[in-house]
């Protein structure tokens, strides 16, 4: 499996060196580079990848903050930290890093890290294919894939799941579904709504300091509570 990678480091020589090593060892195709967290988020939108090689100390926001934000995506890339500092390893694995490399990067360790990324990507793909949510429609029990869900809407102790084609009833509460969908890129924007962040196409500011979201394939706009606005903007990279 050929990995697609994005290198994120504020120092151009460091990016060039890592690109050279990845090319030389034929471990991954570098599809983009970024010098900051903000640029990395923009590059990821344009160039989906399997792995991000992240520096930690960068201007404005750190690699640790980016790694944490990536976990809200439906299909987050694996993260391998590449840094001159060894003291952040514990924090790195708290944000689900696959590996932690200390500069100057040794070829053997880079190959080992890429091997771990391949295992992670393969396992994640299998899990994604298997996961389904049981719902009801016209008296029938139906299983729908998690990737097909646009948003989940609470209704008393139950919930409705909206896909691009239909709305389904679930006897499971929104809170329970939030736990079930954890790690799949869903975000609680309101006490009554859970949305698929990867399908957010428009963010509209409205009076009172809150937001309205438009999702691909949905006419209904989803409200964001004021207390969730800051966290949502961070998750979306706004």
XYZ file of N, CA and C in Angstrom:
714
model
N 0.839 -1.201 0.000
C 0.000 0.000 0.000
C 0.876 1.254 0.000
N 0.691 2.125 -1.001
C 1.451 3.372 -1.052
C 0.711 4.443 -0.267
N 1.365 4.979 0.740
C 0.756 6.004 1.581
C 0.838 7.368 0.900
N -0.182 8.183 1.134
C -0.155 9.579 0.706
C 0.066 10.422 1.952
N 1.020 11.338 1.889
C 1.436 12.069 3.085
C 1.449 13.575 2.875
N 1.204 14.288 3.981
C 1.395 15.738 4.031
C 2.425 16.015 5.118
N 3.416 16.831 4.791
C 4.447 17.211 5.757
C 4.130 18.607 6.286
N 4.078 18.746 7.611
C 3.750 20.031 8.235
C 4.899 20.447 9.148
N 5.620 21.479 8.755
C 6.761 21.969 9.530
C 7.010 23.405 9.105
N 7.273 24.293 10.055
C 7.473 25.694 9.707
C 8.861 25.958 9.128
N 9.738 24.958 9.147
C 11.082 25.119 8.600
C 11.206 24.373 7.274
N 11.450 25.108 6.199
C 11.530 24.525 4.860
C 12.613 23.439 4.736
N 13.816 23.634 5.306
C 14.843 22.579 5.201
C 14.394 21.263 5.841
N 13.664 21.356 6.944
C 13.174 20.142 7.613
C 12.164 19.421 6.727
N 11.288 20.189 6.055
C 10.322 19.575 5.143
C 11.039 18.888 3.977
N 12.036 19.558 3.435
C 12.785 19.006 2.297
C 13.511 17.719 2.681
N 14.102 17.705 3.874
C 14.826 16.517 4.334
C 13.891 15.335 4.507
N 12.730 15.565 5.105
C 11.784 14.467 5.317
C 11.208 13.977 3.986
N 10.923 14.903 3.087
C 10.443 14.509 1.749
C 11.484 13.626 1.050
N 12.743 14.023 1.153
C 13.829 13.250 0.538
C 13.870 11.829 1.104
N 13.782 11.695 2.423
C 13.837 10.380 3.068
C 12.648 9.504 2.666
N 11.470 10.109 2.582
C 10.280 9.345 2.192
C 10.386 8.883 0.738
N 10.915 9.745 -0.115
C 11.106 9.376 -1.519
C 12.188 8.299 -1.659
N 13.279 8.504 -0.937
C 14.427 7.597 -1.034
C 14.071 6.186 -0.557
N 13.276 6.097 0.488
C 12.897 4.787 1.044
C 11.613 4.248 0.432
N 11.001 5.051 -0.465
C 9.752 4.663 -1.138
C 8.659 4.297 -0.133
N 8.588 5.078 0.946
C 7.608 4.804 1.997
C 6.274 5.523 1.773
N 6.305 6.667 1.091
C 5.070 7.430 0.910
C 5.239 8.455 -0.201
N 4.123 8.806 -0.798
C 4.096 9.896 -1.773
C 3.688 11.174 -1.047
N 4.536 12.178 -1.077
C 4.219 13.453 -0.430
C 3.336 14.258 -1.376
N 2.067 14.437 -0.992
C 1.117 15.137 -1.871
C 1.061 16.630 -1.586
N 1.561 17.052 -0.406
C 1.536 18.484 -0.077
C 2.457 18.758 1.109
N 2.828 20.030 1.240
C 3.588 20.506 2.394
C 2.882 21.721 2.970
N 3.087 21.966 4.255
C 2.496 23.131 4.912
C 3.461 23.665 5.959
N 3.453 24.994 6.125
C 4.355 25.637 7.075
C 3.661 26.049 8.365
N 2.344 25.807 8.458
C 1.590 26.182 9.658
C 0.368 25.293 9.777
N -0.269 25.335 10.939
C -1.486 24.548 11.171
C -2.600 24.990 10.234
N -2.776 26.287 10.105
C -3.838 26.806 9.223
C -3.620 26.332 7.782
N -2.377 26.412 7.312
C -2.075 25.967 5.951
C -2.289 24.461 5.821
N -1.966 23.712 6.872
C -2.143 22.253 6.843
C -3.608 21.881 6.676
N -4.498 22.606 7.356
C -5.935 22.338 7.251
C -6.420 22.607 5.836
N -5.942 23.690 5.230
C -6.322 24.009 3.860
C -5.794 22.959 2.880
N -4.561 22.532 3.094
C -3.974 21.518 2.213
C -4.732 20.194 2.314
N -5.155 19.847 3.526
C -5.869 18.579 3.725
C -7.201 18.565 2.982
N -7.853 19.729 2.906
C -9.116 19.818 2.168
C -8.892 19.522 0.682
N -7.750 19.966 0.178
C -7.455 19.809 -1.245
C -6.768 18.473 -1.553
N -5.960 17.996 -0.584
C -5.188 16.772 -0.800
C -5.427 15.782 0.349
N -6.475 14.978 0.270
C -6.710 13.965 1.314
C -5.488 13.053 1.419
N -5.145 12.684 2.637
C -3.937 11.881 2.813
C -4.160 10.784 3.851
N -3.224 9.839 3.885
C -3.262 8.759 4.864
C -2.563 9.155 6.151
N -1.539 10.002 6.033
C -0.725 10.349 7.197
C -0.241 11.788 7.116
N -0.184 12.431 8.279
C 0.440 13.750 8.403
C 1.678 13.602 9.271
N 2.804 14.083 8.749
C 4.026 14.157 9.539
C 4.083 15.562 10.122
N 3.921 15.682 11.442
C 3.734 16.976 12.091
C 4.904 17.383 12.985
N 5.356 18.595 12.794
C 6.231 19.217 13.782
C 5.353 19.642 14.959
N 5.932 19.862 16.118
C 5.130 20.273 17.280
C 5.191 21.772 17.491
N 6.375 22.323 17.596
C 6.514 23.761 17.840
C 6.432 24.543 16.538
N 5.288 25.211 16.353
C 5.086 26.047 15.173
C 4.399 27.334 15.594
N 4.514 28.401 14.789
C 3.873 29.669 15.158
C 2.356 29.559 15.143
N 1.708 30.337 15.982
C 0.248 30.454 16.085
C -0.398 29.257 16.766
N -0.262 28.062 16.214
C -0.855 26.869 16.827
C 0.138 25.721 16.698
N 0.081 24.770 17.652
C 1.050 23.683 17.668
C 0.540 22.450 16.927
N 1.466 21.552 16.635
C 1.092 20.298 16.018
C 0.179 19.476 16.908
N 0.341 19.589 18.211
C -0.530 18.876 19.152
C -1.971 19.355 19.015
N -2.157 20.666 18.860
C -3.506 21.213 18.693
C -4.136 20.739 17.384
N -3.326 20.671 16.334
C -3.837 20.191 15.050
C -4.237 18.720 15.148
N -3.396 17.918 15.784
C -3.689 16.490 15.916
C -5.000 16.270 16.671
N -5.227 17.082 17.708
C -6.469 16.972 18.470
C -7.680 17.327 17.603
N -7.550 18.389 16.796
C -8.651 18.812 15.925
C -8.951 17.768 14.857
N -7.934 17.088 14.367
C -8.116 16.096 13.311
C -9.009 14.942 13.752
N -9.044 14.684 15.063
C -9.838 13.554 15.564
C -11.334 13.748 15.351
N -11.763 14.976 15.065
C -13.187 15.241 14.831
C -13.602 14.926 13.395
N -12.634 14.653 12.534
C -12.955 14.346 11.146
C -13.495 12.924 11.014
N -14.287 12.707 9.983
C -14.840 11.366 9.755
C -13.723 10.386 9.438
N -12.780 10.799 8.589
C -11.649 9.956 8.224
C -10.348 10.710 8.502
N -9.963 10.828 9.773
C -8.741 11.583 10.075
C -7.503 10.846 9.588
N -6.522 11.578 9.074
C -5.265 10.927 8.700
C -4.524 10.476 9.945
N -3.697 9.465 9.791
C -2.824 9.065 10.897
C -1.834 10.203 11.149
N -1.355 10.309 12.376
C -0.417 11.373 12.735
C 0.893 10.772 13.221
N 1.981 11.217 12.620
C 3.320 10.879 13.090
C 4.024 12.197 13.399
N 4.410 12.392 14.648
C 5.116 13.623 15.017
C 6.596 13.500 14.661
N 7.131 14.584 14.105
C 8.554 14.662 13.770
C 9.057 15.957 14.389
N 9.833 15.850 15.461
C 10.195 17.033 16.235
C 11.610 16.941 16.775
N 12.158 18.091 17.113
C 13.497 18.130 17.702
C 13.456 17.890 19.205
N 12.242 17.794 19.781
C 12.095 17.688 21.229
C 11.498 16.342 21.621
N 12.113 15.698 22.595
C 11.631 14.392 23.024
C 10.632 14.437 24.162
N 10.440 15.624 24.770
C 9.637 15.685 25.995
C 8.132 15.737 25.769
N 7.693 15.776 24.523
C 6.257 15.868 24.270
C 5.629 14.522 23.897
N 6.367 13.450 24.061
C 5.883 12.134 23.616
C 4.584 11.733 24.305
N 4.475 11.957 25.605
C 3.262 11.566 26.335
C 2.060 12.323 25.796
N 2.206 13.653 25.614
C 1.107 14.459 25.062
C 0.750 14.005 23.652
N 1.757 13.593 22.885
C 1.528 13.163 21.502
C 0.635 11.931 21.440
N 0.882 10.968 22.289
C 0.085 9.745 22.253
C -1.294 9.942 22.868
N -1.463 11.010 23.642
C -2.799 11.341 24.157
C -3.726 11.800 23.029
N -3.152 12.306 21.935
C -3.962 12.721 20.782
C -3.874 11.677 19.663
N -3.621 10.439 20.083
C -3.674 9.265 19.198
C -2.622 9.251 18.097
N -1.451 9.783 18.380
C -0.360 9.706 17.401
C 0.037 8.250 17.171
N 0.384 7.923 15.942
C 0.827 6.570 15.604
C 2.290 6.358 15.991
N 3.092 7.424 15.858
C 4.510 7.314 16.217
C 5.060 8.708 16.511
N 6.275 8.723 17.067
C 6.912 9.967 17.503
C 8.391 9.872 17.132
N 8.808 10.650 16.141
C 10.183 10.613 15.658
C 10.926 11.877 16.094
N 12.159 11.688 16.521
C 12.986 12.816 16.964
C 14.012 13.130 15.880
N 14.097 14.420 15.526
C 15.078 14.861 14.522
C 16.491 14.764 15.084
N 17.487 14.469 14.266
C 17.384 14.072 12.858
C 16.780 12.671 12.738
N 15.905 12.503 11.779
C 15.155 11.256 11.641
C 16.049 10.154 11.074
N 16.064 9.006 11.752
C 16.809 7.851 11.265
C 15.949 7.089 10.260
N 16.556 6.625 9.201
C 15.837 5.921 8.133
C 15.076 4.715 8.675
N 15.713 3.945 9.537
C 15.073 2.746 10.087
C 13.808 3.086 10.869
N 13.869 4.162 11.645
C 12.703 4.562 12.447
C 11.585 5.086 11.540
N 11.945 5.764 10.461
C 10.936 6.265 9.537
C 10.207 5.099 8.862
N 10.949 4.093 8.432
C 10.348 2.909 7.809
C 9.418 2.213 8.808
N 9.846 2.126 10.051
C 9.035 1.498 11.093
C 7.739 2.279 11.324
N 7.842 3.600 11.360
C 6.656 4.433 11.563
C 5.668 4.268 10.414
N 6.160 4.226 9.189
C 5.281 4.066 8.027
C 4.606 2.698 8.033
N 5.315 1.696 8.511
C 4.723 0.361 8.631
C 3.555 0.388 9.614
N 3.724 1.111 10.710
C 2.650 1.240 11.693
C 1.452 1.989 11.107
N 1.743 3.002 10.302
C 0.662 3.756 9.656
C -0.129 2.845 8.720
N 0.560 2.011 7.946
C -0.137 1.104 7.034
C -1.073 0.155 7.796
N -0.603 -0.364 8.907
C -1.442 -1.250 9.724
C -2.676 -0.503 10.223
N -2.469 0.733 10.661
C -3.568 1.557 11.165
C -4.588 1.835 10.073
N -4.125 2.225 8.901
C -5.021 2.559 7.783
C -5.820 1.329 7.360
N -5.167 0.185 7.290
C -5.833 -1.051 6.888
C -6.914 -1.453 7.891
N -6.591 -1.383 9.178
C -7.547 -1.748 10.216
C -8.730 -0.790 10.223
N -8.451 0.505 10.082
C -9.515 1.509 10.104
C -10.469 1.307 8.930
N -9.937 0.957 7.773
C -10.773 0.728 6.596
C -11.711 -0.453 6.817
N -11.207 -1.494 7.464
C -12.043 -2.668 7.747
C -13.166 -2.315 8.718
N -12.839 -1.543 9.740
C -13.841 -1.139 10.729
C -14.917 -0.295 10.074
N -14.510 0.633 9.206
C -15.469 1.502 8.527
C -16.449 0.698 7.683
N -15.955 -0.351 7.022
C -16.831 -1.163 6.179
C -17.835 -1.955 7.004
N -17.449 -2.318 8.231
C -18.300 -3.173 9.052
C -19.349 -2.413 9.857
N -19.075 -1.156 10.208
C -19.943 -0.442 11.144
C -21.255 0.000 10.516
N -22.346 -0.349 11.186
C -23.692 0.019 10.754
C -24.485 0.452 11.988
N -25.486 1.278 11.764
C -26.379 1.720 12.836
C -27.775 1.171 12.543
N -28.400 0.436 13.492
C -29.752 -0.083 13.261
C -30.798 1.020 13.420
N -31.717 1.119 12.447
C -32.785 2.119 12.473
C -34.089 1.454 12.029
N -35.168 2.261 12.046
C -36.469 1.742 11.629
C -37.071 2.643 10.554
N -37.775 2.021 9.615
C -38.463 2.747 8.566
C -39.641 1.909 8.083
N -40.848 2.479 8.193
C -42.067 1.794 7.739
C -42.202 0.413 8.371
N -41.878 0.327 9.655
C -42.036 -0.932 10.372
C -40.930 -1.943 10.136
N -39.911 -1.563 9.377
C -38.814 -2.486 9.084
C -37.536 -2.057 9.795
N -36.727 -3.029 10.182
C -35.408 -2.771 10.748
C -34.408 -2.667 9.603
N -33.641 -1.592 9.601
C -32.673 -1.351 8.527
C -31.318 -1.026 9.153
N -30.251 -1.453 8.495
C -28.904 -1.106 8.923
C -28.316 -0.109 7.929
N -27.905 1.065 8.416
C -27.317 2.065 7.528
C -25.863 2.328 7.918
N -25.035 2.550 6.911
C -23.623 2.801 7.149
C -23.394 4.157 7.799
N -22.453 4.217 8.706
C -22.160 5.462 9.420
C -21.791 6.585 8.450
N -21.071 6.256 7.390
C -20.632 7.288 6.444
C -21.793 7.926 5.689
N -22.974 7.290 5.720
C -24.145 7.830 5.023
C -24.948 8.817 5.863
N -24.617 8.936 7.152
C -25.389 9.787 8.055
C -24.944 11.244 7.920
N -25.890 12.149 7.632
C -25.613 13.580 7.563
C -25.625 14.184 8.966
N -26.738 13.971 9.673
C -26.831 14.462 11.046
C -27.820 13.607 11.821
N -27.755 13.745 13.147
C -28.676 13.053 14.045
C -29.431 14.121 14.822
N -30.759 13.960 14.915
C -31.608 14.941 15.593
C -32.350 14.269 16.750
N -32.298 14.868 17.929
C -32.967 14.298 19.100
C -34.469 14.529 19.041
N -35.213 13.531 19.508
C -36.665 13.656 19.682
C -37.038 12.929 20.964
N -37.177 13.700 22.066
C -37.429 13.139 23.394
C -36.314 12.145 23.742
N -36.674 10.888 24.018
C -35.667 9.886 24.365
C -35.180 9.105 23.147
N -35.595 9.517 21.976
C -35.237 8.808 20.747
C -34.486 9.769 19.821
N -34.284 9.343 18.578
C -33.553 10.199 17.635
C -33.945 9.868 16.205
N -33.675 10.826 15.313
C -33.835 10.617 13.878
C -32.469 10.777 13.222
N -32.167 9.894 12.270
C -30.915 9.951 11.533
C -31.217 10.351 10.098
N -30.577 11.425 9.644
C -30.802 11.928 8.286
C -29.667 11.488 7.378
N -30.019 10.849 6.244
C -29.031 10.525 5.221
C -29.268 11.449 4.034
N -28.596 11.208 2.933
C -28.803 12.054 1.756
C -30.112 11.740 1.048
N -30.741 10.622 1.415
C -31.969 10.217 0.723
C -33.197 10.129 1.610
N -33.023 9.957 2.934
C -34.194 9.715 3.776
C -33.894 10.014 5.236
N -34.960 9.977 6.052
C -34.835 10.149 7.500
C -35.312 8.878 8.186
N -34.521 8.409 9.157
C -34.815 7.143 9.818
C -34.986 7.336 11.322
N -35.826 6.521 11.905
C -36.110 6.589 13.339
C -35.198 5.625 14.093
N -34.710 6.070 15.243
C -33.883 5.222 16.099
C -34.429 5.232 17.517
N -34.492 4.055 18.123
C -34.950 3.960 19.515
C -33.825 4.288 20.497
N -32.658 4.577 19.955
C -31.498 4.934 20.774
C -31.439 6.454 20.932
N -31.098 6.942 22.114
C -31.051 8.381 22.375
C -29.866 9.043 21.673
N -29.945 10.365 21.538
C -28.860 11.121 20.916
C -27.554 10.944 21.701
N -27.647 10.940 23.034
C -26.448 10.787 23.868
C -25.772 9.441 23.616
N -26.567 8.393 23.464
C -26.008 7.071 23.194
C -25.400 7.000 21.795
N -26.076 7.631 20.838
C -25.546 7.657 19.475
C -24.255 8.465 19.398
N -24.152 9.519 20.204
C -22.928 10.319 20.233
C -21.736 9.450 20.637
N -21.937 8.580 21.628
C -20.863 7.672 22.047
C -20.548 6.671 20.941
N -21.597 6.178 20.304
C -21.414 5.182 19.239
C -20.656 5.778 18.047
N -20.892 7.046 17.771
C -20.287 7.699 16.615
C -18.967 8.390 16.936
N -18.522 8.297 18.170
C -17.263 8.911 18.572
C -16.117 8.350 17.726
N -15.284 9.242 17.201
C -14.178 8.812 16.367
C -14.510 8.722 14.890
N -15.760 9.040 14.531
C -16.182 8.984 13.137
C -16.437 10.368 12.545
N -15.961 11.418 13.227
C -16.073 12.760 12.676
C -17.376 13.473 12.960
N -18.133 13.005 13.964
C -19.381 13.673 14.328
C -19.141 14.620 15.502
N -19.903 15.718 15.517
C -19.688 16.768 16.516
C -21.038 17.230 17.068
N -21.139 17.324 18.395
C -22.372 17.783 19.048
C -22.425 19.303 18.987
N -23.223 19.851 18.069
C -23.290 21.297 17.879
C -24.395 21.938 18.709
N -25.271 21.117 19.267
C -26.457 21.604 19.965
C -26.971 20.434 20.803
N -27.728 20.717 21.841
C -28.246 19.610 22.654
C -29.144 18.686 21.842
N -29.652 19.209 20.713
C -30.546 18.397 19.899
C -29.967 17.923 18.581
N -28.668 18.243 18.299
C -28.104 17.874 16.997
C -26.659 17.372 17.106
N -26.380 16.360 16.313
C -25.044 15.805 16.141
C -24.788 15.791 14.638
N -23.727 16.441 14.164
C -23.527 16.572 12.719
C -22.241 15.905 12.251
N -22.244 15.498 10.999
C -21.077 14.929 10.340
C -20.229 16.089 9.809
N -19.114 16.388 10.471
C -18.318 17.572 10.130
C -17.788 17.555 8.700
N -17.511 16.387 8.171
C -16.951 16.325 6.823
C -17.941 16.761 5.761
N -19.239 16.853 6.123
C -20.271 17.223 5.157
C -20.765 18.657 5.330
N -20.137 19.411 6.248
C -20.503 20.819 6.426
C -20.010 21.614 5.218
N -20.936 22.249 4.498
C -20.566 22.988 3.285
C -20.641 24.498 3.465
N -21.381 24.967 4.489
C -21.533 26.412 4.695
C -21.753 26.705 6.176
N -21.094 27.747 6.656
C -21.247 28.198 8.041
C -21.726 29.640 8.018
N -22.911 29.876 8.551
C -23.531 31.204 8.495
C -23.660 31.800 9.904
N -23.115 33.008 10.092
C -23.251 33.704 11.373
C -24.621 34.360 11.462
N -25.257 34.224 12.622
C -26.575 34.828 12.835
C -26.572 35.627 14.127
N -27.633 36.389 14.328
C -27.742 37.249 15.516
C -27.627 36.427 16.791
N -27.008 37.046 17.815
C -26.875 36.364 19.096
C -25.573 35.608 19.244
N -24.696 35.731 18.241
C -23.383 35.094 18.334
C -23.376 33.610 18.052
N -24.408 33.122 17.403
C -24.443 31.699 17.089
C -24.301 31.479 15.579
N -24.446 30.232 15.136
C -24.226 29.874 13.744
C -25.331 28.976 13.210
N -25.445 28.932 11.891
C -26.292 27.956 11.213
C -25.415 27.192 10.222
N -25.566 25.864 10.201
C -24.766 25.026 9.322
C -25.597 24.486 8.170
N -24.998 24.469 6.999
C -25.593 23.795 5.848
C -24.746 22.565 5.558
N -25.388 21.408 5.411
C -24.692 20.168 5.131
C -24.990 19.716 3.699
N -24.028 19.096 3.080
C -24.211 18.588 1.719
C -25.401 17.633 1.665
N -26.276 17.847 0.695
C -27.410 16.959 0.514
C -28.569 17.210 1.452
N -28.530 18.309 2.224
C -29.608 18.614 3.181
C -30.112 20.042 2.977
N -31.426 20.206 2.976
C -32.010 21.538 2.863
C -32.108 22.220 4.228
N -32.344 21.441 5.265
C -32.496 21.997 6.613
C -31.178 22.545 7.136
N -31.227 23.744 7.733
C -30.039 24.331 8.350
C -29.980 23.908 9.816
N -28.795 23.565 10.278
C -28.611 23.050 11.634
C -28.110 24.162 12.552
N -28.807 24.426 13.663
C -28.363 25.489 14.587
C -27.201 25.032 15.466
N -26.345 25.968 15.804
C -25.222 25.719 16.710
C -25.449 26.540 17.973
N -25.401 25.920 19.130
C -25.587 26.664 20.371
C -24.374 27.560 20.614
N -24.584 28.672 21.313
C -23.499 29.643 21.528
C -22.307 29.022 22.251
N -22.580 28.143 23.197
C -21.474 27.569 23.967
C -20.642 26.567 23.166
N -21.141 26.170 21.975
C -20.405 25.214 21.150
C -19.714 25.891 19.954
N -19.953 27.190 19.772
C -19.420 27.895 18.603
C -17.893 27.842 18.553
N -17.238 28.173 19.671
C -15.781 28.217 19.694
C -15.176 26.847 19.380
N -15.697 25.807 20.021
C -15.175 24.454 19.799
C -15.412 24.000 18.362
N -16.567 24.371 17.814
C -16.863 23.981 16.435
C -15.913 24.667 15.456
N -15.679 25.959 15.636
C -14.766 26.681 14.754
C -13.372 26.060 14.797
N -12.954 25.656 15.978
C -11.644 25.025 16.122
C -11.620 23.698 15.357
N -12.710 22.924 15.492
C -12.772 21.616 14.826
C -12.773 21.753 13.313
N -13.379 22.850 12.809
C -13.454 23.079 11.371
C -12.254 23.847 10.832
N -11.405 24.319 11.746
C -10.246 25.094 11.323
C -10.576 26.506 10.894
N -11.649 27.099 11.453
C -12.081 28.451 11.072
C -11.411 29.514 11.942
